[in-house]
PDB file of C-alpha atoms in Angstrom:
ATOM      1  CA  UNK I   1       5.705 -42.400 -61.005  1.00  0.00           C
ATOM      2  CA  UNK I   2       7.842 -42.528 -57.831  1.00  0.00           C
ATOM      3  CA  UNK I   3       6.868 -46.214 -57.451  1.00  0.00           C
ATOM      4  CA  UNK I   4      10.306 -46.893 -56.001  1.00  0.00           C
ATOM      5  CA  UNK I   5       9.448 -44.733 -52.996  1.00  0.00           C
ATOM      6  CA  UNK I   6       5.769 -45.576 -52.517  1.00  0.00           C
ATOM      7  CA  UNK I   7       4.757 -47.234 -49.252  1.00  0.00           C
ATOM      8  CA  UNK I   8       3.245 -50.678 -49.648  1.00  0.00           C
ATOM      9  CA  UNK I   9      -0.513 -50.866 -49.740  1.00  0.00           C
ATOM     10  CA  UNK I  10      -1.971 -51.962 -46.392  1.00  0.00           C
ATOM     11  CA  UNK I  11      -3.231 -55.474 -45.797  1.00  0.00           C
ATOM     12  CA  UNK I  12      -6.898 -56.106 -45.060  1.00  0.00           C
ATOM     13  CA  UNK I  13      -6.497 -55.843 -41.287  1.00  0.00           C
ATOM     14  CA  UNK I  14      -4.414 -52.664 -41.501  1.00  0.00           C
ATOM     15  CA  UNK I  15      -6.869 -51.077 -43.915  1.00  0.00           C
ATOM     16  CA  UNK I  16      -9.782 -51.998 -41.645  1.00  0.00           C
ATOM     17  CA  UNK I  17      -8.011 -50.483 -38.618  1.00  0.00           C
ATOM     18  CA  UNK I  18      -7.434 -47.267 -40.531  1.00  0.00           C
ATOM     19  CA  UNK I  19     -11.036 -47.101 -41.668  1.00  0.00           C
ATOM     20  CA  UNK I  20     -12.319 -47.661 -38.117  1.00  0.00           C
ATOM     21  CA  UNK I  21     -10.028 -44.943 -36.749  1.00  0.00           C
ATOM     22  CA  UNK I  22     -11.583 -42.291 -38.961  1.00  0.00           C
ATOM     23  CA  UNK I  23     -15.132 -43.591 -38.585  1.00  0.00           C
ATOM     24  CA  UNK I  24     -15.004 -43.692 -34.777  1.00  0.00           C
ATOM     25  CA  UNK I  25     -16.202 -40.252 -33.634  1.00  0.00           C
ATOM     26  CA  UNK I  26     -13.652 -38.367 -35.716  1.00  0.00           C
ATOM     27  CA  UNK I  27     -14.195 -34.660 -35.122  1.00  0.00           C
ATOM     28  CA  UNK I  28     -12.728 -31.195 -34.780  1.00  0.00           C
ATOM     29  CA  UNK I  29     -11.639 -30.486 -31.204  1.00  0.00           C
ATOM     30  CA  UNK I  30     -10.070 -27.022 -30.974  1.00  0.00           C
ATOM     31  CA  UNK I  31      -7.813 -24.366 -32.511  1.00  0.00           C
ATOM     32  CA  UNK I  32      -4.709 -23.563 -30.478  1.00  0.00           C
ATOM     33  CA  UNK I  33      -2.988 -20.175 -30.918  1.00  0.00           C
ATOM     34  CA  UNK I  34      -0.255 -21.329 -28.486  1.00  0.00           C
ATOM     35  CA  UNK I  35       1.003 -24.629 -27.123  1.00  0.00           C
ATOM     36  CA  UNK I  36      -0.647 -24.046 -23.748  1.00  0.00           C
ATOM     37  CA  UNK I  37      -4.040 -24.379 -25.435  1.00  0.00           C
ATOM     38  CA  UNK I  38      -3.342 -27.875 -26.777  1.00  0.00           C
ATOM     39  CA  UNK I  39      -5.050 -30.858 -25.156  1.00  0.00           C
ATOM     40  CA  UNK I  40      -3.018 -32.857 -22.617  1.00  0.00           C
ATOM     41  CA  UNK I  41      -0.410 -35.030 -24.397  1.00  0.00           C
ATOM     42  CA  UNK I  42      -2.145 -38.238 -23.356  1.00  0.00           C
ATOM     43  CA  UNK I  43      -2.631 -39.817 -26.801  1.00  0.00           C
ATOM     44  CA  UNK I  44      -0.381 -40.581 -29.754  1.00  0.00           C
ATOM     45  CA  UNK I  45      -0.472 -37.574 -32.037  1.00  0.00           C
ATOM     46  CA  UNK I  46       0.359 -37.010 -35.711  1.00  0.00           C
ATOM     47  CA  UNK I  47       0.372 -33.779 -37.636  1.00  0.00           C
ATOM     48  CA  UNK I  48       0.019 -32.540 -41.198  1.00  0.00           C
ATOM     49  CA  UNK I  49       2.455 -29.855 -42.324  1.00  0.00           C
ATOM     50  CA  UNK I  50       3.174 -28.268 -45.684  1.00  0.00           C
ATOM     51  CA  UNK I  51       3.115 -25.175 -47.832  1.00  0.00           C
ATOM     52  CA  UNK I  52      -0.011 -23.057 -47.934  1.00  0.00           C
ATOM     53  CA  UNK I  53      -2.632 -24.485 -50.285  1.00  0.00           C
ATOM     54  CA  UNK I  54      -0.952 -27.913 -50.455  1.00  0.00           C
ATOM     55  CA  UNK I  55      -4.274 -29.555 -49.608  1.00  0.00           C
ATOM     56  CA  UNK I  56      -4.109 -30.354 -45.887  1.00  0.00           C
ATOM     57  CA  UNK I  57      -7.768 -29.598 -45.165  1.00  0.00           C
ATOM     58  CA  UNK I  58      -9.008 -31.451 -48.250  1.00  0.00           C
ATOM     59  CA  UNK I  59      -6.937 -34.464 -47.263  1.00  0.00           C
ATOM     60  CA  UNK I  60      -8.338 -34.495 -43.713  1.00  0.00           C
ATOM     61  CA  UNK I  61     -11.865 -34.394 -45.154  1.00  0.00           C
ATOM     62  CA  UNK I  62     -11.034 -37.279 -47.516  1.00  0.00           C
ATOM     63  CA  UNK I  63      -9.592 -39.372 -44.691  1.00  0.00           C
ATOM     64  CA  UNK I  64     -12.748 -38.863 -42.643  1.00  0.00           C
ATOM     65  CA  UNK I  65     -15.079 -39.274 -45.616  1.00  0.00           C
ATOM     66  CA  UNK I  66     -16.694 -35.928 -44.795  1.00  0.00           C
ATOM     67  CA  UNK I  67     -16.875 -32.722 -46.788  1.00  0.00           C
ATOM     68  CA  UNK I  68     -16.590 -30.101 -44.081  1.00  0.00           C
ATOM     69  CA  UNK I  69     -14.727 -31.603 -41.141  1.00  0.00           C
ATOM     70  CA  UNK I  70     -11.767 -29.341 -41.915  1.00  0.00           C
ATOM     71  CA  UNK I  71     -12.485 -26.024 -43.577  1.00  0.00           C
ATOM     72  CA  UNK I  72     -10.726 -25.875 -46.911  1.00  0.00           C
ATOM     73  CA  UNK I  73     -10.198 -22.657 -48.815  1.00  0.00           C
ATOM     74  CA  UNK I  74      -8.807 -21.492 -52.140  1.00  0.00           C
ATOM     75  CA  UNK I  75      -7.143 -18.662 -50.213  1.00  0.00           C
ATOM     76  CA  UNK I  76      -3.642 -19.686 -49.060  1.00  0.00           C
ATOM     77  CA  UNK I  77      -2.560 -18.876 -45.518  1.00  0.00           C
ATOM     78  CA  UNK I  78      -5.962 -19.269 -43.892  1.00  0.00           C
ATOM     79  CA  UNK I  79      -4.818 -21.692 -41.183  1.00  0.00           C
ATOM     80  CA  UNK I  80      -2.779 -19.679 -38.666  1.00  0.00           C
ATOM     81  CA  UNK I  81      -3.326 -21.739 -35.535  1.00  0.00           C
ATOM     82  CA  UNK I  82      -2.926 -25.438 -34.787  1.00  0.00           C
ATOM     83  CA  UNK I  83      -6.208 -27.185 -35.487  1.00  0.00           C
ATOM     84  CA  UNK I  84      -6.655 -30.367 -33.456  1.00  0.00           C
ATOM     85  CA  UNK I  85      -8.888 -33.249 -34.518  1.00  0.00           C
ATOM     86  CA  UNK I  86      -9.821 -36.107 -32.217  1.00  0.00           C
ATOM     87  CA  UNK I  87      -9.711 -39.573 -33.798  1.00  0.00           C
ATOM     88  CA  UNK I  88     -11.993 -41.505 -31.501  1.00  0.00           C
ATOM     89  CA  UNK I  89     -10.437 -42.079 -28.085  1.00  0.00           C
ATOM     90  CA  UNK I  90      -7.031 -43.131 -29.353  1.00  0.00           C
ATOM     91  CA  UNK I  91      -5.283 -40.435 -31.444  1.00  0.00           C
ATOM     92  CA  UNK I  92      -5.057 -36.726 -32.145  1.00  0.00           C
ATOM     93  CA  UNK I  93      -4.370 -35.228 -35.567  1.00  0.00           C
ATOM     94  CA  UNK I  94      -2.952 -31.700 -35.746  1.00  0.00           C
ATOM     95  CA  UNK I  95      -3.245 -29.473 -38.823  1.00  0.00           C
ATOM     96  CA  UNK I  96      -0.350 -26.984 -38.688  1.00  0.00           C
ATOM     97  CA  UNK I  97      -0.309 -23.503 -40.258  1.00  0.00           C
ATOM     98  CA  UNK I  98       0.842 -23.574 -43.863  1.00  0.00           C
ATOM     99  CA  UNK I  99       4.159 -21.966 -44.686  1.00  0.00           C
ATOM    100  CA  UNK I 100       5.412 -20.008 -47.686  1.00  0.00           C
ATOM    101  CA  UNK I 101       2.432 -17.697 -48.287  1.00  0.00           C
ATOM    102  CA  UNK I 102       4.025 -14.483 -49.567  1.00  0.00           C
ATOM    103  CA  UNK I 103       1.027 -12.195 -48.938  1.00  0.00           C
ATOM    104  CA  UNK I 104       0.895 -12.965 -45.219  1.00  0.00           C
ATOM    105  CA  UNK I 105       2.328 -10.148 -43.093  1.00  0.00           C
ATOM    106  CA  UNK I 106       5.836 -10.706 -41.768  1.00  0.00           C
ATOM    107  CA  UNK I 107       4.652 -10.654 -38.161  1.00  0.00           C
ATOM    108  CA  UNK I 108       1.867 -13.161 -38.848  1.00  0.00           C
ATOM    109  CA  UNK I 109       4.223 -15.436 -40.781  1.00  0.00           C
ATOM    110  CA  UNK I 110       6.808 -15.255 -37.987  1.00  0.00           C
ATOM    111  CA  UNK I 111       4.237 -16.132 -35.311  1.00  0.00           C
ATOM    112  CA  UNK I 112       2.988 -19.078 -37.344  1.00  0.00           C
ATOM    113  CA  UNK I 113       6.545 -20.308 -37.974  1.00  0.00           C
ATOM    114  CA  UNK I 114       7.471 -19.975 -34.300  1.00  0.00           C
ATOM    115  CA  UNK I 115       4.316 -21.833 -33.263  1.00  0.00           C
ATOM    116  CA  UNK I 116       5.052 -24.643 -35.708  1.00  0.00           C
ATOM    117  CA  UNK I 117       8.681 -24.997 -34.672  1.00  0.00           C
ATOM    118  CA  UNK I 118       7.784 -24.995 -30.987  1.00  0.00           C
ATOM    119  CA  UNK I 119       5.162 -27.653 -31.618  1.00  0.00           C
ATOM    120  CA  UNK I 120       7.285 -30.101 -33.624  1.00  0.00           C
ATOM    121  CA  UNK I 121      10.262 -29.766 -31.299  1.00  0.00           C
ATOM    122  CA  UNK I 122       8.418 -29.720 -27.981  1.00  0.00           C
ATOM    123  CA  UNK I 123       5.183 -31.711 -28.214  1.00  0.00           C
ATOM    124  CA  UNK I 124       5.906 -34.907 -26.219  1.00  0.00           C
ATOM    125  CA  UNK I 125       3.011 -36.906 -27.711  1.00  0.00           C
ATOM    126  CA  UNK I 126       3.918 -36.147 -31.338  1.00  0.00           C
ATOM    127  CA  UNK I 127       4.824 -39.415 -33.038  1.00  0.00           C
ATOM    128  CA  UNK I 128       5.088 -38.439 -36.688  1.00  0.00           C
ATOM    129  CA  UNK I 129       4.944 -35.427 -38.968  1.00  0.00           C
ATOM    130  CA  UNK I 130       3.357 -36.057 -42.351  1.00  0.00           C
ATOM    131  CA  UNK I 131       4.893 -33.445 -44.642  1.00  0.00           C
ATOM    132  CA  UNK I 132       2.618 -32.773 -47.599  1.00  0.00           C
ATOM    133  CA  UNK I 133       4.222 -32.047 -50.961  1.00  0.00           C
ATOM    134  CA  UNK I 134       2.176 -30.802 -53.932  1.00  0.00           C
ATOM    135  CA  UNK I 135       2.633 -33.439 -56.633  1.00  0.00           C
ATOM    136  CA  UNK I 136       2.322 -30.849 -59.400  1.00  0.00           C
ATOM    137  CA  UNK I 137       5.376 -28.986 -58.152  1.00  0.00           C
ATOM    138  CA  UNK I 138       7.401 -31.504 -56.186  1.00  0.00           C
ATOM    139  CA  UNK I 139       9.636 -30.526 -53.258  1.00  0.00           C
ATOM    140  CA  UNK I 140      10.540 -26.832 -53.354  1.00  0.00           C
ATOM    141  CA  UNK I 141      13.376 -24.995 -51.561  1.00  0.00           C
ATOM    142  CA  UNK I 142      11.039 -23.942 -48.766  1.00  0.00           C
ATOM    143  CA  UNK I 143      10.071 -27.602 -48.243  1.00  0.00           C
ATOM    144  CA  UNK I 144      13.762 -28.482 -48.079  1.00  0.00           C
ATOM    145  CA  UNK I 145      14.230 -25.881 -45.356  1.00  0.00           C
ATOM    146  CA  UNK I 146      11.298 -27.279 -43.398  1.00  0.00           C
ATOM    147  CA  UNK I 147      12.754 -30.777 -43.683  1.00  0.00           C
ATOM    148  CA  UNK I 148      16.059 -29.491 -42.303  1.00  0.00           C
ATOM    149  CA  UNK I 149      14.178 -28.079 -39.317  1.00  0.00           C
ATOM    150  CA  UNK I 150      12.494 -31.458 -38.810  1.00  0.00           C
ATOM    151  CA  UNK I 151      15.878 -33.204 -39.032  1.00  0.00           C
ATOM    152  CA  UNK I 152      17.062 -31.075 -36.125  1.00  0.00           C
ATOM    153  CA  UNK I 153      13.874 -31.611 -34.108  1.00  0.00           C
ATOM    154  CA  UNK I 154      14.414 -35.365 -33.885  1.00  0.00           C
ATOM    155  CA  UNK I 155      10.788 -36.213 -34.724  1.00  0.00           C
ATOM    156  CA  UNK I 156       9.920 -38.900 -37.267  1.00  0.00           C
ATOM    157  CA  UNK I 157       8.533 -37.542 -40.529  1.00  0.00           C
ATOM    158  CA  UNK I 158       7.219 -38.919 -43.806  1.00  0.00           C
ATOM    159  CA  UNK I 159       6.477 -37.275 -47.147  1.00  0.00           C
ATOM    160  CA  UNK I 160       2.925 -37.380 -48.481  1.00  0.00           C
ATOM    161  CA  UNK I 161       2.604 -36.403 -52.141  1.00  0.00           C
ATOM    162  CA  UNK I 162      -0.788 -34.772 -52.706  1.00  0.00           C
ATOM    163  CA  UNK I 163      -2.896 -34.095 -55.808  1.00  0.00           C
ATOM    164  CA  UNK I 164      -1.608 -37.116 -57.723  1.00  0.00           C
ATOM    165  CA  UNK I 165      -4.633 -36.920 -60.011  1.00  0.00           C
ATOM    166  CA  UNK I 166      -3.314 -33.580 -61.310  1.00  0.00           C
ATOM    167  CA  UNK I 167       0.237 -34.714 -62.089  1.00  0.00           C
ATOM    168  CA  UNK I 168       0.818 -34.756 -65.840  1.00  0.00           C
ATOM    169  CA  UNK I 169       2.907 -37.399 -67.574  1.00  0.00           C
ATOM    170  CA  UNK I 170       5.571 -34.810 -68.305  1.00  0.00           C
ATOM    171  CA  UNK I 171       5.640 -33.806 -64.633  1.00  0.00           C
ATOM    172  CA  UNK I 172       5.974 -37.349 -63.326  1.00  0.00           C
ATOM    173  CA  UNK I 173       9.668 -37.622 -64.123  1.00  0.00           C
ATOM    174  CA  UNK I 174      10.454 -34.303 -62.423  1.00  0.00           C
ATOM    175  CA  UNK I 175       8.441 -35.366 -59.399  1.00  0.00           C
ATOM    176  CA  UNK I 176      10.316 -38.655 -59.236  1.00  0.00           C
ATOM    177  CA  UNK I 177      13.689 -36.904 -59.309  1.00  0.00           C
ATOM    178  CA  UNK I 178      12.633 -34.313 -56.739  1.00  0.00           C
ATOM    179  CA  UNK I 179      11.302 -36.855 -54.260  1.00  0.00           C
ATOM    180  CA  UNK I 180      14.415 -38.984 -54.603  1.00  0.00           C
ATOM    181  CA  UNK I 181      16.685 -36.000 -54.017  1.00  0.00           C
ATOM    182  CA  UNK I 182      14.675 -34.873 -50.972  1.00  0.00           C
ATOM    183  CA  UNK I 183      14.817 -38.296 -49.329  1.00  0.00           C
ATOM    184  CA  UNK I 184      18.503 -38.793 -50.079  1.00  0.00           C
ATOM    185  CA  UNK I 185      19.435 -35.379 -48.675  1.00  0.00           C
ATOM    186  CA  UNK I 186      17.400 -35.837 -45.498  1.00  0.00           C
ATOM    187  CA  UNK I 187      18.241 -39.154 -43.841  1.00  0.00           C
ATOM    188  CA  UNK I 188      15.833 -38.467 -40.961  1.00  0.00           C
ATOM    189  CA  UNK I 189      12.905 -38.700 -43.381  1.00  0.00           C
ATOM    190  CA  UNK I 190      11.260 -42.105 -43.630  1.00  0.00           C
ATOM    191  CA  UNK I 191      12.317 -43.764 -46.888  1.00  0.00           C
ATOM    192  CA  UNK I 192       8.771 -44.525 -48.060  1.00  0.00           C
ATOM    193  CA  UNK I 193       6.381 -41.952 -49.522  1.00  0.00           C
ATOM    194  CA  UNK I 194       2.583 -42.009 -49.464  1.00  0.00           C
ATOM    195  CA  UNK I 195       0.961 -40.714 -52.634  1.00  0.00           C
ATOM    196  CA  UNK I 196      -2.621 -39.462 -52.329  1.00  0.00           C
ATOM    197  CA  UNK I 197      -5.429 -37.707 -54.114  1.00  0.00           C
ATOM    198  CA  UNK I 198      -8.242 -36.267 -52.029  1.00  0.00           C
ATOM    199  CA  UNK I 199     -10.346 -36.017 -55.186  1.00  0.00           C
ATOM    200  CA  UNK I 200      -9.995 -39.588 -56.476  1.00  0.00           C
ATOM    201  CA  UNK I 201      -9.307 -41.381 -53.182  1.00  0.00           C
ATOM    202  CA  UNK I 202      -5.929 -42.697 -54.301  1.00  0.00           C
ATOM    203  CA  UNK I 203      -3.753 -43.589 -51.314  1.00  0.00           C
ATOM    204  CA  UNK I 204      -6.365 -42.699 -48.689  1.00  0.00           C
ATOM    205  CA  UNK I 205      -6.515 -46.260 -47.218  1.00  0.00           C
ATOM    206  CA  UNK I 206      -2.702 -46.336 -47.071  1.00  0.00           C
ATOM    207  CA  UNK I 207      -2.513 -43.073 -45.136  1.00  0.00           C
ATOM    208  CA  UNK I 208      -5.338 -44.081 -42.804  1.00  0.00           C
ATOM    209  CA  UNK I 209      -3.566 -47.348 -42.035  1.00  0.00           C
ATOM    210  CA  UNK I 210      -0.260 -45.575 -41.437  1.00  0.00           C
ATOM    211  CA  UNK I 211      -1.867 -43.278 -38.861  1.00  0.00           C
ATOM    212  CA  UNK I 212      -3.776 -46.092 -37.183  1.00  0.00           C
ATOM    213  CA  UNK I 213      -0.553 -48.080 -36.800  1.00  0.00           C
ATOM    214  CA  UNK I 214       1.191 -45.329 -34.844  1.00  0.00           C
ATOM    215  CA  UNK I 215       1.196 -45.911 -31.103  1.00  0.00           C
TER     216      UNK I 215
END
């Protein structure tokens, strides 16, 4: 399943660096309703983006090895501000509002979209966007639109396929085709994909190492 696009597993030193990053006083810092509330751009910063209910909060908890660092919910659209997590003294991780939740009011959805676009295009310390794709569904048209926005922003981004433990054998081929099409149509996307499962731990060391290696 999408082996051709998977990032290589980290070596021992890379894996250890990733583990230390999330063990070293990893904690929630603040929620920012506007860019002016963000911390000073003095550290390398990465962010998680994706459709509502794609599993951003669960993935943050899995990376940190903690159950409630990021509040996860079965109700899509709960995150409407930018949640900032401090990874020791070296990095920030931003959890962006999810997009594509139909029951959110138009005004709320517009504010969240404007906040996200302003952040990815104007945050000087942002080094990489990790765009989460639900493995059960693969890239959807709304994800394609978000990738086009990222192409225009000039920021580096990489696809992270979530919920791999829930991908059926029949869905694996569709996922493979969808990921390949998304990467080929968006040359600004990094060519390697990180596949993860917050439930089983698959890919967690790889993602930790990728974040730790960003300077």
